[in-house]
Coordinates of C-alpha atoms in Angstrom, one line a residue:
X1 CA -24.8 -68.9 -38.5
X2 CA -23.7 -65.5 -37.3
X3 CA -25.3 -63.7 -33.7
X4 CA -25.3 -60.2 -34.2
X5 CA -28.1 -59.0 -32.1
X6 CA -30.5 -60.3 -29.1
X7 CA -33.1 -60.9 -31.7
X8 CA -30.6 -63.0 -33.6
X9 CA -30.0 -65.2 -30.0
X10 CA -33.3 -65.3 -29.9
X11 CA -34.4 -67.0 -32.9
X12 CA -31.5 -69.8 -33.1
X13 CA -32.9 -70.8 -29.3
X14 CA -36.8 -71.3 -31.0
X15 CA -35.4 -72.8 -34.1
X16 CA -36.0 -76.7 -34.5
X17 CA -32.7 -78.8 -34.8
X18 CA -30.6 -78.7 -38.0
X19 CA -28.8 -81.7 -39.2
X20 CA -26.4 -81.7 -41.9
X21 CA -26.7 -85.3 -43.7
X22 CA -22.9 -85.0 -44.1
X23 CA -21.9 -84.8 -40.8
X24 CA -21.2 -87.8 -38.8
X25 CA -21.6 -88.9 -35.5
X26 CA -18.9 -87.3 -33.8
X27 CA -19.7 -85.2 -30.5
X28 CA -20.9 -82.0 -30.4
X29 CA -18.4 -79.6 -31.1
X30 CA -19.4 -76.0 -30.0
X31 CA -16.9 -73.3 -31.1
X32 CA -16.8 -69.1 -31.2
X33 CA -14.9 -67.9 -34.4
X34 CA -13.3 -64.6 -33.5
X35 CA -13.2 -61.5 -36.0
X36 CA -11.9 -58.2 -35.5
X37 CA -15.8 -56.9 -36.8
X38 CA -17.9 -56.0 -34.2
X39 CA -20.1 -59.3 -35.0
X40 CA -19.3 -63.0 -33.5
X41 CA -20.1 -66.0 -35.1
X42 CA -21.4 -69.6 -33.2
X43 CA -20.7 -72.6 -35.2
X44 CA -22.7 -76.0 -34.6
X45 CA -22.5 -78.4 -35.2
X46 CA -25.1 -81.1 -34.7
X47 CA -25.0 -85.4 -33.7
X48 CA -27.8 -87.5 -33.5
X49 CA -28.0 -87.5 -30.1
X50 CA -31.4 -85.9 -31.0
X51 CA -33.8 -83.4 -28.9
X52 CA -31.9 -84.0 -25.5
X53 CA -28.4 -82.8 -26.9
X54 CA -30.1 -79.9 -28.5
X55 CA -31.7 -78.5 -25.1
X56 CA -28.3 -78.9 -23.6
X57 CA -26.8 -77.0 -26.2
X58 CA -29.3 -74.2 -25.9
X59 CA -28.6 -74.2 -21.9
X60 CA -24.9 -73.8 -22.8
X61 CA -25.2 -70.8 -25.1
X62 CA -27.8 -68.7 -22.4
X63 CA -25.2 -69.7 -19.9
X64 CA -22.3 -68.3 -22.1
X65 CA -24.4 -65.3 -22.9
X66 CA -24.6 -64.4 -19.1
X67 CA -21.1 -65.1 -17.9
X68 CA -19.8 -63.2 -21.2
X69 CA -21.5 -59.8 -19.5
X70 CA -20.0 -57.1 -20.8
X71 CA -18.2 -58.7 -23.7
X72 CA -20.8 -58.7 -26.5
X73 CA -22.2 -55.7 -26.8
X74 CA -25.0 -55.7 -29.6
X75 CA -25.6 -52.2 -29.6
X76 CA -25.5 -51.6 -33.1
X77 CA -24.4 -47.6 -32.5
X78 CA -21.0 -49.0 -31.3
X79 CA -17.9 -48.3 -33.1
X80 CA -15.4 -50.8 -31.8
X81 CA -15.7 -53.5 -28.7
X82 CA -12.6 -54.2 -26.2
X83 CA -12.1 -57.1 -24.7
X84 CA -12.2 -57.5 -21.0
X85 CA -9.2 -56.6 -18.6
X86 CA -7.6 -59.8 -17.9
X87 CA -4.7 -61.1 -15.9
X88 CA -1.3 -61.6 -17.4
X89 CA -1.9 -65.2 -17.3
X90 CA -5.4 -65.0 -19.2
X91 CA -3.0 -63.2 -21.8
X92 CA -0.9 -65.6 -22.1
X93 CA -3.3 -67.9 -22.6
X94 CA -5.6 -66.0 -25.1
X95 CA -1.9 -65.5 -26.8
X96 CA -1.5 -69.7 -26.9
X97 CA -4.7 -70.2 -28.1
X98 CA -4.5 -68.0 -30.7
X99 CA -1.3 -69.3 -31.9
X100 CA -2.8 -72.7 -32.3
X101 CA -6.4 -71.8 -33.7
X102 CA -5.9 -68.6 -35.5
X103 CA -8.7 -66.5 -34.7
X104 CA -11.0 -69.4 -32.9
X105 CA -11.5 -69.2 -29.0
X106 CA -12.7 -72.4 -27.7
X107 CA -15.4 -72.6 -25.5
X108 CA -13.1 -73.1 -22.0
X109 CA -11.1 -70.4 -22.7
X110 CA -14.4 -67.6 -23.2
X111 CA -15.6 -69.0 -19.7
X112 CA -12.1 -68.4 -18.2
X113 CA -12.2 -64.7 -19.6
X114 CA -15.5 -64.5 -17.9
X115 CA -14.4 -65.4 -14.4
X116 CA -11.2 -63.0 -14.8
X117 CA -13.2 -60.4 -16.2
X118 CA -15.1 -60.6 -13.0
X119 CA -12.4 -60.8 -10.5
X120 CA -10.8 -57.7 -12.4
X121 CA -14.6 -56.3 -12.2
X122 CA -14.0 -56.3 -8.2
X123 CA -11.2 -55.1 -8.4
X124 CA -11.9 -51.9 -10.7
X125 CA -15.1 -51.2 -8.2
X126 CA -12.4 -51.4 -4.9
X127 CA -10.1 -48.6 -7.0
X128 CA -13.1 -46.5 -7.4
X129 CA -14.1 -46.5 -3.9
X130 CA -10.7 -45.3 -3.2
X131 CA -10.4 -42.6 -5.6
X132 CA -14.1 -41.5 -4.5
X133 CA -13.1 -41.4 -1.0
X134 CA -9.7 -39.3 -1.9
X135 CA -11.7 -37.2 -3.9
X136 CA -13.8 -35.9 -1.3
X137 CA -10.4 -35.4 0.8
X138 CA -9.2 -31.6 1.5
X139 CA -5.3 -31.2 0.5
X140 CA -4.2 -27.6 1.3
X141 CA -2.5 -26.0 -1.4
X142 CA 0.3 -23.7 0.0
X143 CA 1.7 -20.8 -2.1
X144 CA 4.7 -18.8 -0.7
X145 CA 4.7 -15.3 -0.4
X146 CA 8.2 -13.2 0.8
X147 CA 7.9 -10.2 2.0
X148 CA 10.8 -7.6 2.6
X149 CA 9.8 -5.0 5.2
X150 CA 10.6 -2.0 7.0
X151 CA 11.4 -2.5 10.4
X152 CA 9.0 -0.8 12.8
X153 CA 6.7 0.5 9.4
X154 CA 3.8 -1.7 9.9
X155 CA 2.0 -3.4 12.9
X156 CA 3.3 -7.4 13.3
X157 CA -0.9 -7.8 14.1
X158 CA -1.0 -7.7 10.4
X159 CA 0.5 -10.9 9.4
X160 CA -1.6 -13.0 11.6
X161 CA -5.0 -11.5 10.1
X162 CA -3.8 -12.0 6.9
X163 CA -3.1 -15.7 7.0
X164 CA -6.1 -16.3 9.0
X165 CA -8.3 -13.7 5.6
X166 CA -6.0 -16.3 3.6
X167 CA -6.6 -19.8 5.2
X168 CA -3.9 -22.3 4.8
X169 CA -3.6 -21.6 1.2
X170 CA -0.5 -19.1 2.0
X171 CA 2.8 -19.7 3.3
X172 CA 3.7 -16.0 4.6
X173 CA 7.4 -15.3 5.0
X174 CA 8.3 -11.8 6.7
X175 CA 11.7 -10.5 7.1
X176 CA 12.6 -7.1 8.1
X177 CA 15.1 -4.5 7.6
X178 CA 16.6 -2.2 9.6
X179 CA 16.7 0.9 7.2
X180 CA 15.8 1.8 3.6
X181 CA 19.2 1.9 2.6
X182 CA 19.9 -1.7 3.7
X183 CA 16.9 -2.7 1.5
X184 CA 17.9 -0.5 -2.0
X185 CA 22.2 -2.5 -1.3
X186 CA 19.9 -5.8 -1.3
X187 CA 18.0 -4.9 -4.6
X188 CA 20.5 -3.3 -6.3
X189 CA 23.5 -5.4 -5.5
X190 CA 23.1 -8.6 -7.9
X191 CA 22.6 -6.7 -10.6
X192 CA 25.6 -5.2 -10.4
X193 CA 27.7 -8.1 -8.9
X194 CA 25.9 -11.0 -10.3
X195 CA 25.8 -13.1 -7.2
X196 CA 22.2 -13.5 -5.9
X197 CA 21.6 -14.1 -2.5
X198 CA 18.7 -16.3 -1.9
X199 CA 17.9 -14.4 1.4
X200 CA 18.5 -11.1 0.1
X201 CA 15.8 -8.6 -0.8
X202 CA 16.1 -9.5 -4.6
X203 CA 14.6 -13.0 -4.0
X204 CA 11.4 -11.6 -2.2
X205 CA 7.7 -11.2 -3.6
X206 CA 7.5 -7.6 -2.6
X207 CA 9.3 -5.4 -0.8
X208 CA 9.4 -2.1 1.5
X209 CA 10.6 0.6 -1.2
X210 CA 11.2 4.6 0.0
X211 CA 9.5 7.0 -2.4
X212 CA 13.2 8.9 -3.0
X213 CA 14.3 5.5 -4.2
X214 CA 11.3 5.0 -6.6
X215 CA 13.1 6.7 -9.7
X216 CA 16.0 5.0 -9.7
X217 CA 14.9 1.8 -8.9
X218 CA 12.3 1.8 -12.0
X219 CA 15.4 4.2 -14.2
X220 CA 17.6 0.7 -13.2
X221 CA 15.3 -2.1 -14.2
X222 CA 15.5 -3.2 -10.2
X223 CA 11.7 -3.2 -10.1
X224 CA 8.8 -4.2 -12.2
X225 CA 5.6 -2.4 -13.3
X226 CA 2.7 -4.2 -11.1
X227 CA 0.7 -5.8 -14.3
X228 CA -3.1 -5.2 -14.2
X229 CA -3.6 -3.0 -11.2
X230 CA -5.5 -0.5 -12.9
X231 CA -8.4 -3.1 -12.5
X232 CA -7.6 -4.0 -8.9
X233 CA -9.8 -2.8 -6.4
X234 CA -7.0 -1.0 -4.2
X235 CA -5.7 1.2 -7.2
X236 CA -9.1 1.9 -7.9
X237 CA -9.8 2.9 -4.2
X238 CA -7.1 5.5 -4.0
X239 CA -6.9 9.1 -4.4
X240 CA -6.5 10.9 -7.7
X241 CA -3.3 12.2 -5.9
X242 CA -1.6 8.6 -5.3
X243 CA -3.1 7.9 -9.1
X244 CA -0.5 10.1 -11.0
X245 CA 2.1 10.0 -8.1
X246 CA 2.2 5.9 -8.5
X247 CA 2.1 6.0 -12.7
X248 CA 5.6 6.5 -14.2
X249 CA 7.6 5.9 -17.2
X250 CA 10.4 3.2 -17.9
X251 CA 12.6 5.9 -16.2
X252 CA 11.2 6.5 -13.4
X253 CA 9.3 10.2 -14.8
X254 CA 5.6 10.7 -14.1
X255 CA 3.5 10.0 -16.8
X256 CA -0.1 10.5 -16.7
X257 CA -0.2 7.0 -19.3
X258 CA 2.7 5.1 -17.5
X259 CA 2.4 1.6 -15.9
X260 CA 1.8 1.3 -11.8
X261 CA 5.0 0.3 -10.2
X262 CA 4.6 0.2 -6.9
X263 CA 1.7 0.5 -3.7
X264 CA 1.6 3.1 -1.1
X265 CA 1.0 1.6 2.5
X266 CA 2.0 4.3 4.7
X267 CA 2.9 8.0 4.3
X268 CA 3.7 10.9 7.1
X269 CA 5.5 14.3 7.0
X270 CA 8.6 16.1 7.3
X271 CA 8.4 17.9 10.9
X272 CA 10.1 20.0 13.3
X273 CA 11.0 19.6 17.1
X274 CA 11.9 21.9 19.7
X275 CA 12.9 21.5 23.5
X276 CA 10.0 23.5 25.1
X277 CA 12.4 23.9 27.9
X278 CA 14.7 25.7 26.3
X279 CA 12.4 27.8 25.0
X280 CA 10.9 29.1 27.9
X281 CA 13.7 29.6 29.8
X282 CA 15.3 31.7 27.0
X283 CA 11.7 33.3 26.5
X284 CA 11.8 31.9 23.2
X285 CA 9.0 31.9 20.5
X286 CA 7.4 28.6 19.9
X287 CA 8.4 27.1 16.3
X288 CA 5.7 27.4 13.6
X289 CA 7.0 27.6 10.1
X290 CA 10.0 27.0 8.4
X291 CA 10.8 31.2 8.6
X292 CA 12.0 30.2 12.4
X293 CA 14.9 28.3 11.4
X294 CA 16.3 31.4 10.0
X295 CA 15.8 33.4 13.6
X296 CA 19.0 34.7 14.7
X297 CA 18.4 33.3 18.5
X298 CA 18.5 29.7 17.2
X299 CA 22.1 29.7 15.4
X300 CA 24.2 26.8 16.0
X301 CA 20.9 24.8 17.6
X302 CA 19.5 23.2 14.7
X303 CA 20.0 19.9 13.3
X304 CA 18.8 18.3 10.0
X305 CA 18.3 16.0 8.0
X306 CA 21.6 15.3 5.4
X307 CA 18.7 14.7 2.5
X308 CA 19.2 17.8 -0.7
X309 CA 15.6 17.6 -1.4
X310 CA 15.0 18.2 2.1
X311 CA 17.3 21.0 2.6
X312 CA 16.8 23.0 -0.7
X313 CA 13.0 22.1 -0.5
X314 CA 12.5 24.4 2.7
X315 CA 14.6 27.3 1.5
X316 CA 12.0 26.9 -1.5
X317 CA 9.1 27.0 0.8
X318 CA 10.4 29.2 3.0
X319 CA 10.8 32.1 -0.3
X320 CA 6.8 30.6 -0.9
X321 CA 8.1 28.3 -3.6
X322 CA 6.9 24.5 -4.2
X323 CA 9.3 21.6 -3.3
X324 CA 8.7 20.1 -6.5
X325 CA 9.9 23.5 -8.2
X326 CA 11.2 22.4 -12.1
X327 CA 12.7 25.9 -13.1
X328 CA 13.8 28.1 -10.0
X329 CA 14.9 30.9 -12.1
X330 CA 11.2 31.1 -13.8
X331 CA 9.4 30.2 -10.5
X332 CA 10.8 31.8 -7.7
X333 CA 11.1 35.5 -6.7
X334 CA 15.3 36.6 -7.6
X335 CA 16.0 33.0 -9.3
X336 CA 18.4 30.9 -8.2
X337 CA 21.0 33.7 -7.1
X338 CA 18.3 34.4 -4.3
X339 CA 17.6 30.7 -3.3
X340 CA 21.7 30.7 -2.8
X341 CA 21.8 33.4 -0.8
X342 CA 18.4 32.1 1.6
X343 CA 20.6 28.7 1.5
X344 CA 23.8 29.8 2.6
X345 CA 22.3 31.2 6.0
X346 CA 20.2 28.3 6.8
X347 CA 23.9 26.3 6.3
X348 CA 25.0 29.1 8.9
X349 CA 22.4 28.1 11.1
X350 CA 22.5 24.0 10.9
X351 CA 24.7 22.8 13.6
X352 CA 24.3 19.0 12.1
X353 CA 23.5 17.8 9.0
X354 CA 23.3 14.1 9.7
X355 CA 20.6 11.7 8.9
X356 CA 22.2 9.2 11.3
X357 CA 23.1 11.5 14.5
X358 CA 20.8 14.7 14.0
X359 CA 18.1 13.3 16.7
X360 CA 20.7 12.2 18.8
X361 CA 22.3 15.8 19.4
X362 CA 18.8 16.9 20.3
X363 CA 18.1 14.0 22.6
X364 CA 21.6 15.0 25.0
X365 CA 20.4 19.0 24.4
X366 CA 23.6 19.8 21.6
X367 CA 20.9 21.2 19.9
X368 CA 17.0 22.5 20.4
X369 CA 15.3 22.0 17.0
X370 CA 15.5 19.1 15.2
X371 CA 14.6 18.7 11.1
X372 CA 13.5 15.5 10.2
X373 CA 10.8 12.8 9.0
X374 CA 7.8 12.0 11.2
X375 CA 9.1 8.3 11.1
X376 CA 12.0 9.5 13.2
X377 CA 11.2 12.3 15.1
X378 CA 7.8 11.2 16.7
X379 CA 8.8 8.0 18.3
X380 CA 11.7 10.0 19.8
X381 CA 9.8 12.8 21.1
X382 CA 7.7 10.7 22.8
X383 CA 10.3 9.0 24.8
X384 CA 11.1 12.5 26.0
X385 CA 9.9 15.2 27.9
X386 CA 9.0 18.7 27.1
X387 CA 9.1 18.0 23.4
X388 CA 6.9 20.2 21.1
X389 CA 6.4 18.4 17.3
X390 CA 4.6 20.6 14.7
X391 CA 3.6 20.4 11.1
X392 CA 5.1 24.2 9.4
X393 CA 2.1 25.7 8.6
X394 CA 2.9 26.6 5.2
X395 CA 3.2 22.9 4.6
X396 CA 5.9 20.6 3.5
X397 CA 6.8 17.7 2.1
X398 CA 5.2 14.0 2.3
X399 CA 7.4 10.7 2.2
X400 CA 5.8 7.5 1.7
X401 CA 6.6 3.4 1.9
X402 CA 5.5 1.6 -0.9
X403 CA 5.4 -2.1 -1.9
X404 CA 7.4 -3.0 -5.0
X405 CA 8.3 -6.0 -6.7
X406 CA 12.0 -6.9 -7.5
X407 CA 12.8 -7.6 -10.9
X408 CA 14.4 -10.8 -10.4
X409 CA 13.2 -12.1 -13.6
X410 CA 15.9 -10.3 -15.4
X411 CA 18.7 -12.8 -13.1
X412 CA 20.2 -15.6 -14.4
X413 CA 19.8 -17.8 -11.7
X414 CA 18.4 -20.6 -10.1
X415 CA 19.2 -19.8 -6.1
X416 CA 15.9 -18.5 -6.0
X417 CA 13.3 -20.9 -7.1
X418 CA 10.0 -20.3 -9.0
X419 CA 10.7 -16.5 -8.2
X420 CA 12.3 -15.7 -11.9
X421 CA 8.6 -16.4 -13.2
X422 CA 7.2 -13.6 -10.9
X423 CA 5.6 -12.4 -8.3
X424 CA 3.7 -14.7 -5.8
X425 CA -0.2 -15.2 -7.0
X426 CA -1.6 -13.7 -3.4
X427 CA 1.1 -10.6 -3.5
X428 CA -2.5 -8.4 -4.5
X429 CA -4.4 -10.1 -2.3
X430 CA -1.8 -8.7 0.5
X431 CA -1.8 -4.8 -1.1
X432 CA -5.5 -5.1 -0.8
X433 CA -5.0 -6.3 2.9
X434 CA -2.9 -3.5 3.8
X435 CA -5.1 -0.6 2.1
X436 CA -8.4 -2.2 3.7
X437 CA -10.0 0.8 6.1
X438 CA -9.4 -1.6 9.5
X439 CA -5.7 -0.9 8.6
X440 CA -6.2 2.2 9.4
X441 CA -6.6 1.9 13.1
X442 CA -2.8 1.1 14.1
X443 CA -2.1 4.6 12.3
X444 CA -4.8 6.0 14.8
X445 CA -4.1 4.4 17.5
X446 CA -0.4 5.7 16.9
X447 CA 0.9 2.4 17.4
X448 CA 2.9 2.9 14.2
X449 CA 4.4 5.8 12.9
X450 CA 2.4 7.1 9.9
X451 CA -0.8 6.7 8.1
X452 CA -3.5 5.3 5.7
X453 CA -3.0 6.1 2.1
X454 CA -6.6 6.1 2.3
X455 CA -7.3 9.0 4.2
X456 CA -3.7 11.4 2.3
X457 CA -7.4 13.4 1.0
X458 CA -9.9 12.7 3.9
X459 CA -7.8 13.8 7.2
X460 CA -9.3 12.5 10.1
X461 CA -10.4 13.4 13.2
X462 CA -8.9 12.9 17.0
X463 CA -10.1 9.8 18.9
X464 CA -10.4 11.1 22.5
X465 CA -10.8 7.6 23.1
X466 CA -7.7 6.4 22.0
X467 CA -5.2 8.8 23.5
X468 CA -7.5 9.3 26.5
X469 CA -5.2 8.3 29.5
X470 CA -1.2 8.6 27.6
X471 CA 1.0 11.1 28.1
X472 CA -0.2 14.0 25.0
X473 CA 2.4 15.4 23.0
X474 CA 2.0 18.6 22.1
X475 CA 2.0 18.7 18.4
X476 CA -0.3 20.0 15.3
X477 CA -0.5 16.5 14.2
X478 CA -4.0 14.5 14.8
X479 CA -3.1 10.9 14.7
X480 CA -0.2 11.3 12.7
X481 CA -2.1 13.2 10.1
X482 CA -1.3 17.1 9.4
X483 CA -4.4 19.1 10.0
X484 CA -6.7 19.7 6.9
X485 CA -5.4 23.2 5.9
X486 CA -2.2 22.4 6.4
X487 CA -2.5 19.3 4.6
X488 CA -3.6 21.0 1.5
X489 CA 0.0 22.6 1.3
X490 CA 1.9 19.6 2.0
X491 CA 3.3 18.0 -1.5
X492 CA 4.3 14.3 -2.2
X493 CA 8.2 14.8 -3.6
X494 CA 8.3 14.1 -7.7
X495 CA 11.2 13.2 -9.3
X496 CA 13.3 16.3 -10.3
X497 CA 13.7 17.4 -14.1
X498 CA 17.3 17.4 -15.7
X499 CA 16.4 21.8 -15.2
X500 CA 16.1 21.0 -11.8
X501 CA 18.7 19.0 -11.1
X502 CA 21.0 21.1 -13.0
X503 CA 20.1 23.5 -10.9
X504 CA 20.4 21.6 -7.4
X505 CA 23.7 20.9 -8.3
X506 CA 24.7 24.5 -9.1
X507 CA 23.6 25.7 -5.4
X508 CA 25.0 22.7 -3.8
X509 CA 28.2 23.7 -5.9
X510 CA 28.4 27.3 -4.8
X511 CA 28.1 26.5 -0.9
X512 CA 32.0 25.3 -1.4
X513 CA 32.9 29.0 -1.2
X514 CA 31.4 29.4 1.7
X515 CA 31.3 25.7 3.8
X516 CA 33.1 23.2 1.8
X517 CA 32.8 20.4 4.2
X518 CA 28.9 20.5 4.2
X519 CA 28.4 21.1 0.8
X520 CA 30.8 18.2 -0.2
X521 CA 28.8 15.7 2.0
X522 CA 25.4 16.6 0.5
X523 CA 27.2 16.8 -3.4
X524 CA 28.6 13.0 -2.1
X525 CA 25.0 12.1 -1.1
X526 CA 23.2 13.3 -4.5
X527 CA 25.4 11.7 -6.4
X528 CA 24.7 8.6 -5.0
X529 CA 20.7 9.0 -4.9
X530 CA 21.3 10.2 -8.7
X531 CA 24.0 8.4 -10.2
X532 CA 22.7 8.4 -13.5
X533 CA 22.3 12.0 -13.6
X534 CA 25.9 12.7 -12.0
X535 CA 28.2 11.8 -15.3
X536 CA 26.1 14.0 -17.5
X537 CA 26.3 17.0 -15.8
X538 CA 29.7 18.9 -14.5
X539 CA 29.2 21.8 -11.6
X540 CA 28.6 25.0 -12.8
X541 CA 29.9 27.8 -10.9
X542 CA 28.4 31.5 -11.5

């Protein structure tokens, strides 16, 4: 007789006793054949013990039924049945049996898998209590970020409110460098050494890049294009200005289609600085365009900046030209021949051009202008008295520190960890931090040197509140920021054409004649700013 169902159970309990005529006496013998189909059979086989043996019988199989729970599962949409968990022993047990009766399981060993299944019942329901309860458990997930700053270029206020925007899900690492310079060596040096530094700049997430070093850094493969941040909300929230200034091509040229490589968070302005004290007691003229260096009184008391942009760019807006000039001979009034000429007498007039030393001749009264960037020259003027800082109101140029990422996916190595994959998952979530409007207020405050990219297009006003009670410095400036209508005439510097820089190199070339020291330092620094353009070019002399 096979069970297959309930209704199957059913109708062998109601059924009156069967006797096979056969059969003898010997005790009841009650026995489970074992198939690998889904169904079970019961074999049994009956004495004469009569109606007494038959309701024992009947008791056994309901009591097999409920201590089998679990086992038979007479659903008929089932496609295959497993047998309960057991113990190791069970196993070996089941394995014995088996062994000796084929595929027949007597009726001690089912009620021994019963009792194991539910001892192994107990303890499957202790595990899931303890996975429930370390499910609902909080584990903080920490992800690394390395960041590779300017000294000095941005408020320390700012790493603390961005863990605590971030929760414990970010494991912020600052380090700082002293200048620009110190942070292109880092990047550029394992590339050409092949030894990485695990500290070194190369190893960060992102890192504090000068906008004169953008070019080259793209031109060399030391940086990588910032993948997707056309669609991030702080690309989207800057100025058409920062827009084409941030988009370049694999070599560093603006291109109104090339990738994003890199994310303003600061920018200020080339300025100038007198002595006020010398001034008045020489009944001097206060300094208020670049036209003044050229004034006869002030030869031998100026001191610059070493930078050839720099120098060349304000005999180009001095003669009404732009910085970012690509032809002089086509764009400015007498060519080059005149820019030579206005350049040669501003060399005359320089007593110092050192980026290093220019503010320190000014500081012990060597000299009473200085050239220079805001970055520099404000936090120095304000540590001194009778200082004047303006903006030249015909404008000038803008610098800017940006956030790159180092392309240490090109380096074989594995002294940097997960790194070589890319940049760290929150490094967006920190550009968006630092281009959020409350960054601003550091900038205003003049905490820090500089100011929003936010507002290069929207100049702001003067908080009496802020400087209400500190010593003023008398400058054009309004919290940091040149004022609106100068700021219209102030340029961000683009990378020079192969024209241009043909043609830089020609002036630099021709002050030899005339000043061979200076004109071999600044020919020593282009060359290393543009060392990919220096090979291709020899000096032209006219």
């Amino acid at each position: 007789m096979s069970v297959s169902s309930p209704a199957s159970l059913r109708s062998l309990i109601h059924a009156p006793p069967y006797r096979n005529p056969s059969q003898n006496s010997n005790p009841t013998r009650f026995t489970i054949h074992y198939s690998q189909k889904p169904s079970i059979r019961l074999s049994l086989n009956w004495s004469p013990a009569g109606d007494i043996l038959r309701q024992i019988t009947i008791s056994s199989v309901l009591f097999l039924g409920l201590s089998l729970n679990g086992f038979w599962a007479f659903a008929p949409s089932a496609s295959a049945r497993m047998l309960p968990s057991t113990s190791p022993s069970s196993v070996a047990q089941l394995h014995d049996k088996q062994a000796t009766h084929g595929r027949f399981l007597d009726i001690q060993t089912v009620m021994a898998w019963g009792k194991s299944g539910n001892a192994e019942n107990i303890e499957d329901e202790e595990m899931k209590a303890a996975f429930e309860q370390w499910k609902s458990k909080t584990y903080a997930l920490t992800v690394p970020l390395t960041i590779v700053a300017l000294q000095n270029s941005l408020p320390p206020l700012w790493f603390k409110e961005f863990l605590r925007s971030q929760g414990k899900r970010v494991k912020l690492r600052p380090q700082f460098r002293r200048s620009l310079h110190d942070i292109f060596y880092e990047l550029s040096n394992p590339f050409k050494k092949g030894k990485v530094n695990p500290k070194s700049a190369v190893a960060a997430d992102v890192i504090t890049l000068g906008d004169s070093w953008l070019s080259l850094a793209i031109d060399k493969g030391l940086i990588e294009p910032m993948e997707g941040a056309e669609d991030q909300d702080w690309f989207q929230g800057l100025s058409d200005k920062w827009k084409v200034y941030l988009r370049r091509s694999s070599d560093g040229k603006l291109d109104y289609q090339g990738r994003i490589w890199a994310a303003p968070y600061r920018w200020g302005s080339m300025v100038i600085a007198y002595n006020k004290k010398e001034f008045r007691k020489r009944n001097l003229a206060p300094i208020e365009d670049w036209a003044d260096l050229w004034r006869p009184e002030l030869a031998g008391r100026i001191s610059m900046v070493d930078s050839p942009r720099e120098i060349v760019g304000a005999v180009l807006k001095y003669m009404g030209a732009s910085y970012n000039t690509t032809n002089i001979d086509f764009q400015v009034v007498g060519g080059k021949h005149a820019v030579l000429q206005k350049l040669s007498l501003l060399v005359q007039q320089v007593r110092l051009f050192d980026s290093l030393s220019y503010l320190k001749a000014f500081g012990v009264g060597d000299v009473w202008v200085a050239v220079g960037w805001s970055s520099d020259v404000l936090p120095a003027a304000k540590r001194m008295s009778n200082v004047a800082v303006i903006v030249p109101s015909s404008g000038t140029s803008l610098w800017a520190d940006l956030w790159a990422v180092p392309a240490a996916s090109r380096l074989a190595t594995d002294r940097i960890g997960g790194r070589v994959r890319g940049p760290s998952p929150p490094l967006y979530q920190w550009i968006e931090f630092c281009l959020q409007p409350e960054r601003a207020l550091p900038f205003k405050k003049e905490a820090i040197v500089g100011a929003s990219p936010i507002i290069l297009e929207a100049p702001i006003e003067e908080l009496q509140e802020v400087t209400k009670g500190r010593p003023k410095l008398e400058t054009n400036l309004v919290a940091n920021v040149p004022p609106a209508e100068i700021l219209a005439r102030c340029e961000l510097l683009e990378p020079l054409s192969d024209d241009a820089l043909s043609e830089y190199q020609w002036l630099l070339g021709s002050l030899q004649k005339s000043n061979h020291n200076m004109s071999s330092r600044l020919l020593h620094y282009f060359s290393s700013v543009v060392p990919n353009f220096w090979p291709k070019i020899q000096p032209k002399v006219e």
